[in-house]
Coordinates of C-alpha atoms in Angstrom, one line a residue:
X1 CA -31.1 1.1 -28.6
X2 CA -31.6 4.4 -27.4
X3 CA -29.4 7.8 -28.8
X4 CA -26.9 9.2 -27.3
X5 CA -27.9 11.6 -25.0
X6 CA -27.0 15.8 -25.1
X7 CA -24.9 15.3 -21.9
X8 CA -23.4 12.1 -22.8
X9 CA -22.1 13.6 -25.6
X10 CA -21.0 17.0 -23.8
X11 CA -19.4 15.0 -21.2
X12 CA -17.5 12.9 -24.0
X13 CA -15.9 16.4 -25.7
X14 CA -15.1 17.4 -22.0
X15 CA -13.0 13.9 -21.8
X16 CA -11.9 14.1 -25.4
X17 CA -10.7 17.7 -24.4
X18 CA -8.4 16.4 -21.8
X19 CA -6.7 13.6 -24.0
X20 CA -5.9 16.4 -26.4
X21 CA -4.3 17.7 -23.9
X22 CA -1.8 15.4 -23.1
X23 CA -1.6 14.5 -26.3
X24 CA 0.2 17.7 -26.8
X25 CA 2.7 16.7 -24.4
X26 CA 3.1 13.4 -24.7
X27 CA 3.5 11.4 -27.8
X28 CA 1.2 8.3 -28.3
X29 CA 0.4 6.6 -25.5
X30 CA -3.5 7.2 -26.0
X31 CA -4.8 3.3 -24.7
X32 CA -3.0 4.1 -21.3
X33 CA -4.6 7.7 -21.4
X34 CA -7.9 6.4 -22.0
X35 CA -7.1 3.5 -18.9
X36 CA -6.3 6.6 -16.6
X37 CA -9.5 8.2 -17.2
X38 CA -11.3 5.0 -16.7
X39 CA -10.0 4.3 -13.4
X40 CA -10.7 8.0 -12.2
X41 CA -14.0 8.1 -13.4
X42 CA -14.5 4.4 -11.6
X43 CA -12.9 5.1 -8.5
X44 CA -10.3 2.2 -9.1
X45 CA -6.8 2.2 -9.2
X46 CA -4.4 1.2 -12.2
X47 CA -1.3 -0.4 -12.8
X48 CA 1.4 -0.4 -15.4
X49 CA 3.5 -2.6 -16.2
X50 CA 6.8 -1.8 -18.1
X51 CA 10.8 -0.4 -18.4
X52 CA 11.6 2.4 -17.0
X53 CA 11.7 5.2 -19.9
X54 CA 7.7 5.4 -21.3
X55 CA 6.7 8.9 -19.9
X56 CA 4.4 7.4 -17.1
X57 CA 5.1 10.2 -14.5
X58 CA 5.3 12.8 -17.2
X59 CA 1.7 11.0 -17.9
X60 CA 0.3 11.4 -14.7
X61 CA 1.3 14.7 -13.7
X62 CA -0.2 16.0 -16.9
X63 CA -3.4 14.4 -16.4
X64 CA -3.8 16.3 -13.1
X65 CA -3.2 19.5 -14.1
X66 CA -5.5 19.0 -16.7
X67 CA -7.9 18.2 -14.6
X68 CA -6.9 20.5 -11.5
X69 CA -5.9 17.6 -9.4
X70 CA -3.4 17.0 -7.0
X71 CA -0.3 15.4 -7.9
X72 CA 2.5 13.0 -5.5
X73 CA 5.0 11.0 -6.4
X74 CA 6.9 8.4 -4.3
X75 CA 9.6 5.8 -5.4
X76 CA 9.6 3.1 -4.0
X77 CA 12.7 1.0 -2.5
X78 CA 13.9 -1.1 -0.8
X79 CA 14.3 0.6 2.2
X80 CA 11.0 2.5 2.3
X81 CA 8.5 2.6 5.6
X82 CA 4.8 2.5 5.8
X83 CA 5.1 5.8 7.5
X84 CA 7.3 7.5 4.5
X85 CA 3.9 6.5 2.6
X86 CA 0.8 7.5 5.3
X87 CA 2.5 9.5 7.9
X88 CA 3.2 9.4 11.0
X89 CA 2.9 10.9 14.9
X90 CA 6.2 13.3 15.5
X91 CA 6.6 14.8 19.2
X92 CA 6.5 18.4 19.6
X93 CA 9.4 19.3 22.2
X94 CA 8.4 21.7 23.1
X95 CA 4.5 21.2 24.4
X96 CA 5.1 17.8 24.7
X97 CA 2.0 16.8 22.9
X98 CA 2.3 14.6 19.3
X99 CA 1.1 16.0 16.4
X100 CA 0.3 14.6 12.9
X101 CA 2.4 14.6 10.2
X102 CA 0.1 13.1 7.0
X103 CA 2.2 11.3 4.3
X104 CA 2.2 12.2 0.3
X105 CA -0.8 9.6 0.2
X106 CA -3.2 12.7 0.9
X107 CA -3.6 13.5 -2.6
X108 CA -5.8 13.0 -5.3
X109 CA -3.4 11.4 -8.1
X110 CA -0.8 9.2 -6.3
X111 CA 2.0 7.6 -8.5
X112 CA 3.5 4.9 -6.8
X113 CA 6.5 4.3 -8.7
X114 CA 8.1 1.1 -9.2
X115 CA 6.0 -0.2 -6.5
X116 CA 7.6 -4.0 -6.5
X117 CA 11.1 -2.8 -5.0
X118 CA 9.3 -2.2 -2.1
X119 CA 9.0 -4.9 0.7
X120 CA 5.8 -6.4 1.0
X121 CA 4.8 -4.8 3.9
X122 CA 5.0 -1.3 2.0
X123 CA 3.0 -2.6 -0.3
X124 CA 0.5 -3.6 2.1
X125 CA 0.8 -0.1 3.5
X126 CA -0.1 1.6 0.5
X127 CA -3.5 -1.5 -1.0
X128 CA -5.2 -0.8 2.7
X129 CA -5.2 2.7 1.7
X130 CA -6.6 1.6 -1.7
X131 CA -9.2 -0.2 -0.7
X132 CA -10.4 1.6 2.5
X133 CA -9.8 4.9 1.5
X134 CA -8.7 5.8 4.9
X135 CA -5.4 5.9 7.0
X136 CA -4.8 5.3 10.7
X137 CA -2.2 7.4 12.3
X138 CA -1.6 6.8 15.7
X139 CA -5.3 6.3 17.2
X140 CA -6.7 8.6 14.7
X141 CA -8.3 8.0 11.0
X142 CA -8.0 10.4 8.2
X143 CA -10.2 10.2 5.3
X144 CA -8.0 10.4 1.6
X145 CA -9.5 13.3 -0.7
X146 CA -11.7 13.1 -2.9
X147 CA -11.3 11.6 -6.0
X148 CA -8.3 9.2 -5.2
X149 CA -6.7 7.3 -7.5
X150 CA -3.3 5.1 -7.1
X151 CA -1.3 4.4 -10.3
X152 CA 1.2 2.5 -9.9
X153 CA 4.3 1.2 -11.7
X154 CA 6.2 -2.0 -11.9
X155 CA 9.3 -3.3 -14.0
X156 CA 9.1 -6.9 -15.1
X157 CA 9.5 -9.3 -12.2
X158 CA 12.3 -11.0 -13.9
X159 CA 14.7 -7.8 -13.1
X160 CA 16.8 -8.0 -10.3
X161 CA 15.5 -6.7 -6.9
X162 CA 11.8 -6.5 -7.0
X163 CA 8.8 -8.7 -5.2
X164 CA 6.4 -10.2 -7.3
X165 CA 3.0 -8.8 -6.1
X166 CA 0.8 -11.4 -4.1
X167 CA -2.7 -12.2 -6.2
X168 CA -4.4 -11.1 -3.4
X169 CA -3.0 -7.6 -3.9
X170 CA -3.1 -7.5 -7.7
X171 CA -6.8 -7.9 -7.2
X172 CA -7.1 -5.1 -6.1
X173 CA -5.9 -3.5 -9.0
X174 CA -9.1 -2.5 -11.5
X175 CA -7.1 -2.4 -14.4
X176 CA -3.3 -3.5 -15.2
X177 CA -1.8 -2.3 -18.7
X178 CA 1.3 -3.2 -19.9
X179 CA 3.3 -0.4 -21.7
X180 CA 4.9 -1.2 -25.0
X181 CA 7.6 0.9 -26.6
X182 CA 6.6 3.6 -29.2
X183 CA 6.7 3.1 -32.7
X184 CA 9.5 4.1 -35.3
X185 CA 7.0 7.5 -36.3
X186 CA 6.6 7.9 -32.7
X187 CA 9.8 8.2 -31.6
X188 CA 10.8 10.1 -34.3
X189 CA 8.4 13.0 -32.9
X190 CA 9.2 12.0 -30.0
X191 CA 12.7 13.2 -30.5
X192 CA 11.6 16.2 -32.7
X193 CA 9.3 17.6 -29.7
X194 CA 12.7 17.3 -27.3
X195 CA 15.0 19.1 -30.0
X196 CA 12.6 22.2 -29.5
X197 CA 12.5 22.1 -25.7
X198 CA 15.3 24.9 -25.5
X199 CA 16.9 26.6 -22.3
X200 CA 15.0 27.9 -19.2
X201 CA 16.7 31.0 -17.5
X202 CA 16.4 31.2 -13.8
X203 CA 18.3 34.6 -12.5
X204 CA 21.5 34.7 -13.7
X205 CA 21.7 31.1 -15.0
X206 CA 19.8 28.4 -17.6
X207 CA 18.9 25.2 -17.2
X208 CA 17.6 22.8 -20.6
X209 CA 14.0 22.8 -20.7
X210 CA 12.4 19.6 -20.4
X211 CA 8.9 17.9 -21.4
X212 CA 7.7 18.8 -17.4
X213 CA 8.2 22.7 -18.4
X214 CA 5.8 22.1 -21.3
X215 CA 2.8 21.4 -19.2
X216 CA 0.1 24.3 -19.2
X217 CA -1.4 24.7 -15.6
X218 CA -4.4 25.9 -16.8
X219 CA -7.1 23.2 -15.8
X220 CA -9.8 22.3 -18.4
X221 CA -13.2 22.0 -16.9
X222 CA -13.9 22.6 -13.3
X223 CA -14.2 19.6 -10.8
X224 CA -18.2 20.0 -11.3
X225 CA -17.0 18.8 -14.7
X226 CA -15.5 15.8 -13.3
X227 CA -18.2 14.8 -10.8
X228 CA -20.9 15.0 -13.4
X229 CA -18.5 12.9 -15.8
X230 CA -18.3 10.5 -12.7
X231 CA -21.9 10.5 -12.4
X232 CA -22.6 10.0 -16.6
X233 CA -20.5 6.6 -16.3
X234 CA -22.5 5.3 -13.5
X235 CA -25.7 5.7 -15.7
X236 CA -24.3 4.0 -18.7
X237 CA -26.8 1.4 -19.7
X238 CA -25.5 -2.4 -19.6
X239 CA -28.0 -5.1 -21.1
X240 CA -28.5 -8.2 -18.8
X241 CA -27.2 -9.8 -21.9
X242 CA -24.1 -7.7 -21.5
X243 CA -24.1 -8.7 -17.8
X244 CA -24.1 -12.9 -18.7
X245 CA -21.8 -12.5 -21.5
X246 CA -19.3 -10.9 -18.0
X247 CA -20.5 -13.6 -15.7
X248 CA -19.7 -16.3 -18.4
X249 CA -16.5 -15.3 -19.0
X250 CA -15.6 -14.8 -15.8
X251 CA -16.9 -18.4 -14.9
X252 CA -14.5 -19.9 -17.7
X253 CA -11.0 -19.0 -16.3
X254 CA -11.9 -20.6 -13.3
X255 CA -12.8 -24.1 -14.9
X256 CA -9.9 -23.9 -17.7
X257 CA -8.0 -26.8 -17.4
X258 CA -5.0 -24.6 -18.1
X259 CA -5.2 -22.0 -14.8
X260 CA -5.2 -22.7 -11.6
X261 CA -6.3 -19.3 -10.5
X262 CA -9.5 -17.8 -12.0
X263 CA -10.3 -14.4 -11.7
X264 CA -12.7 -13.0 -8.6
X265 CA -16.1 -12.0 -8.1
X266 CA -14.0 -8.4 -8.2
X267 CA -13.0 -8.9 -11.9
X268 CA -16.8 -9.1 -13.3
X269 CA -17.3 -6.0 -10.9
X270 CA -14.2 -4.4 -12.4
X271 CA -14.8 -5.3 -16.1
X272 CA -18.5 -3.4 -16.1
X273 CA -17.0 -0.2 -14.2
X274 CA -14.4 -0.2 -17.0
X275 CA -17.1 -0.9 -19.9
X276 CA -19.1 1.9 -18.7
X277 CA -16.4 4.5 -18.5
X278 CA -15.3 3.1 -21.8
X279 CA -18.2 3.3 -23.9
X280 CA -18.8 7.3 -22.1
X281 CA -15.2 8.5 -23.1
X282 CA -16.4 7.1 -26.9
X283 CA -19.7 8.9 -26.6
X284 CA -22.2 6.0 -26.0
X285 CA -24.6 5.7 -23.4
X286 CA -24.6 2.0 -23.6
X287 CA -22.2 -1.2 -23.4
X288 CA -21.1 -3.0 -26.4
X289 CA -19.2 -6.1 -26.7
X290 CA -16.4 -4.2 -28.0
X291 CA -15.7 -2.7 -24.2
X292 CA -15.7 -6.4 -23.4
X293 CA -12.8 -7.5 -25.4
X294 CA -10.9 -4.0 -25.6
X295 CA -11.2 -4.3 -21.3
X296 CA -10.7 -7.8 -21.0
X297 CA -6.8 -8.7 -20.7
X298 CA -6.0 -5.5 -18.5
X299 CA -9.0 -6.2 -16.3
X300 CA -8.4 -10.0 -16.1
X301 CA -4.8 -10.9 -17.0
X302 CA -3.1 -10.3 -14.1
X303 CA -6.1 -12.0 -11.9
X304 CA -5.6 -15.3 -13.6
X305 CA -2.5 -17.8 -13.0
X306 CA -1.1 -20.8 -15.1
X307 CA -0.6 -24.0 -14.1
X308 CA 2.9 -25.4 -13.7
X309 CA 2.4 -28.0 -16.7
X310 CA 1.1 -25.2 -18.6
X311 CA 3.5 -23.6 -18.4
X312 CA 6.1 -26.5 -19.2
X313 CA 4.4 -26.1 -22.3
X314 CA 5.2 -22.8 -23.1
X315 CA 1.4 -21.9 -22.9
X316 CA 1.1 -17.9 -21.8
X317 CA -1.9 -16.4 -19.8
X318 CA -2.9 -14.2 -22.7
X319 CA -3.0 -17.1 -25.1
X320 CA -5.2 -18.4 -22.6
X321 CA -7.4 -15.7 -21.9
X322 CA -7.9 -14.9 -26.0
X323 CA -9.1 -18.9 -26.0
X324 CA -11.4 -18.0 -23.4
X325 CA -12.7 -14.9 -25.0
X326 CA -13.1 -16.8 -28.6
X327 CA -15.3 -19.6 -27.1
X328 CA -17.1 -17.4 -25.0
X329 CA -18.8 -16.0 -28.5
X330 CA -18.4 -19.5 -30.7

C-alpha cells in the first residue's frame, strides 16, 4: 500500500486544526464533529437524531466560523411554509413589478432544526433543495452557494407532535447519527466551562455570557483550504476489494429475512463518499475496513426497515445490521 502523501497529511492537520477548535467550545462530541466534516467534504447532508439539549446548533455554528462559512438556522413547526424556507415573490407597490425575496436556505451551513414538526410538505420543500441544489421562485431558479450542506435535527418519533420522515426522504440523508448524552467526566466539564462564562456588558447593562460568546471568529484556513480538502477526499484510493466488500453488504439487507426494506443503490454510493473523507480526516490516503464498520449504521440504519414479525420479536435494526456486518466477514 502506498504512504501517505505530503498533502494528505497537510490536509489532515488542516481538519485536525478545526476539530480542535470546537473542541474548545464544545465538550465531547468528537464522532458527530468528525460526521460534519464528512458530509461537507462529500457534498451530502447529515442528520441527527436526539433530545433537545446536546449542543447541535452551538455545533454547527462553530464549525462555520471555523471554517468562514455561512451560518442559518430555522425551527421548524408546525405551522411553517415552503416559502419561510426558499423565499418567495413580494410586490413592490410602488413600481408594481415583484421582486425576490431568497429564503435563509441561501447559505452554506443550514441547520434545520427539529425538522419532523414540520408538515410533510416542508419537508419536501427543504430535500428538493438538497438534492438539486437549486430553488424555483416564481419562474425563476437560483443556484444555492457553494459548499452547501443541510444538517438537520430530529427528536425521537415517539414524542408528541412530529412526522416520521418518509424512506424516500431519509435516503437522501448521507449520513444519520444518533446523539447520545455525555458522559459523567463530560458533563462535569461541561458544567465547569459554563461556571466561567461570566457577564457580558452592553452600554449601561450585562447580560450572562453564554457558550455562543465563546466562539472566536477568526476562521482557520482559507476556502482554498477547503476546496483542496474537498478535492484530497475524492482521490482517496478504494481497492475493488473494498468496493465488493460495499456491494455485498449492501446486497444482504435486501435479502435478510428480517427487513423488508434494504438499503439503495444511494447507500453503497454514500458509504464510499463517507469512507474516503474518513480515512483523509485520519491521515490515510486509502480505504480500510475499519471506515466500513465505523460508517456503516449512520450510513445504512436509517435506510433499512423491519419487518412487522420482527419486530413482534423485539428484534432492532441495529441488531440486524451488526448480523449483517459479522457475516459479511465470517
Amino acid at each position: 500500500m502506498s504512504s501517505v502523501h505530503t498533502p494528505v497529511t497537510e490536509t489532515s492537520q488542516y481538519l485536525q486544526a478545526i476539530r480542535q477548535r470546537v473542541g474548545t467550545i464544545v465538550v465531547g462530541q468528537d464522532v458527530v464533529v468528525e460526521r460534519m466534516l464528512i458530509a461537507l467534504l462529500t457534498s451530502g447532508h447529515l442528520l441527527l437524531e436526539g433530545m433537545p439539549g446536546l449542543a447541535k446548533t452551538l455545533l454547527v455554528n462553530t464549525l462555520a466560523r471555523a471554517m468562514h462559512l455561512n451560518f442559518r438556522r430555522i425551527q421548524f413547526t408546525i405551522d411553517l411554509l415552503p416559502s419561510d424556507i426558499l423565499g418567495s415573490e413580494i410586490l413592490d407597490e410602488r413600481s408594481g413589478n415583484f421582486r425576490t425575496h431568497q429564503g435563509p436556505v441561501f447559505t452554506n451551513l443550514l441547520l434545520a432544526d427539529e425538522i419532523n414538526r414540520a408538515a410533510p410538505k416542508v419537508q419536501g420543500a427543504l430535500l428538493e433543495a438538497m438534492q438539486e441544489r437549486k430553488v424555483t421562485i416564481g419562474s425563476q431558479s437560483y443556484s444555492l452557494p457553494t459548499p452547501f450542506l443541510v444538517i438537520a435535527t430530529q427528536n425521537p418519533i415517539e414524542q408528541s407532535g412530529t412526522f416520521e420522515l418518509p424512506e424516500a426522504q431519509l435516503d437522501r440523508f448521507m449520513l444519520c447519527h444518533r446523539l447520545g448524552y455525555p458522559t459523567v467526566d463530560e458533563e462535569e466539564e461541561i458544567l465547569r466551562r459554563n461556571l466561567k462564562l461570566g457577564v457580558k456588558r452592553e452600554g449601561a447593562g450585562a447580560v450572562a455570557r453564554t457558550e455562543f460568546d465563546m466562539i472566536k471568529e477568526e476562521a482557520i484556513g482559507s476556502e482554498a483550504d477547503l476546496v483542496a480538502a474537498m478535492e484530497a477526499a475524492n482521490h482517496i484510493h478504494v481497492s475493488d476489494v473494498f468496493l465488493k466488500h460495499v456491494v455485498d453488504v449492501v446486497e444482504r439487507t435486501r435479502k435478510h429475512a428480517d427487513l423488508e426494506l434494504g438499503c439503495s443503490p444511494r447507500a453503497g454510493i454514500s458509504i464510499l463518499k463517507a469512507s474516503r473523507a474518513r480515512a483523509l480526516l485520519h491521515g490515510r490516503d486509502y480505504v480500510v475496513p475499519e471506515d466500513l464498520f465505523a460508517l456503516a449504521e449512520d450510513v445504512m440504519l436509517h435506510r433499512i426497515r423491519l419487518t412487522y414479525e420482527a419486530l413482534a420479536e423485539g428484534k432492532t435494526a441495529a441488531g440486524v445490521l451488526r448480523q449483517i456486518l459479522e457475516a459479511s466477514v465470517s
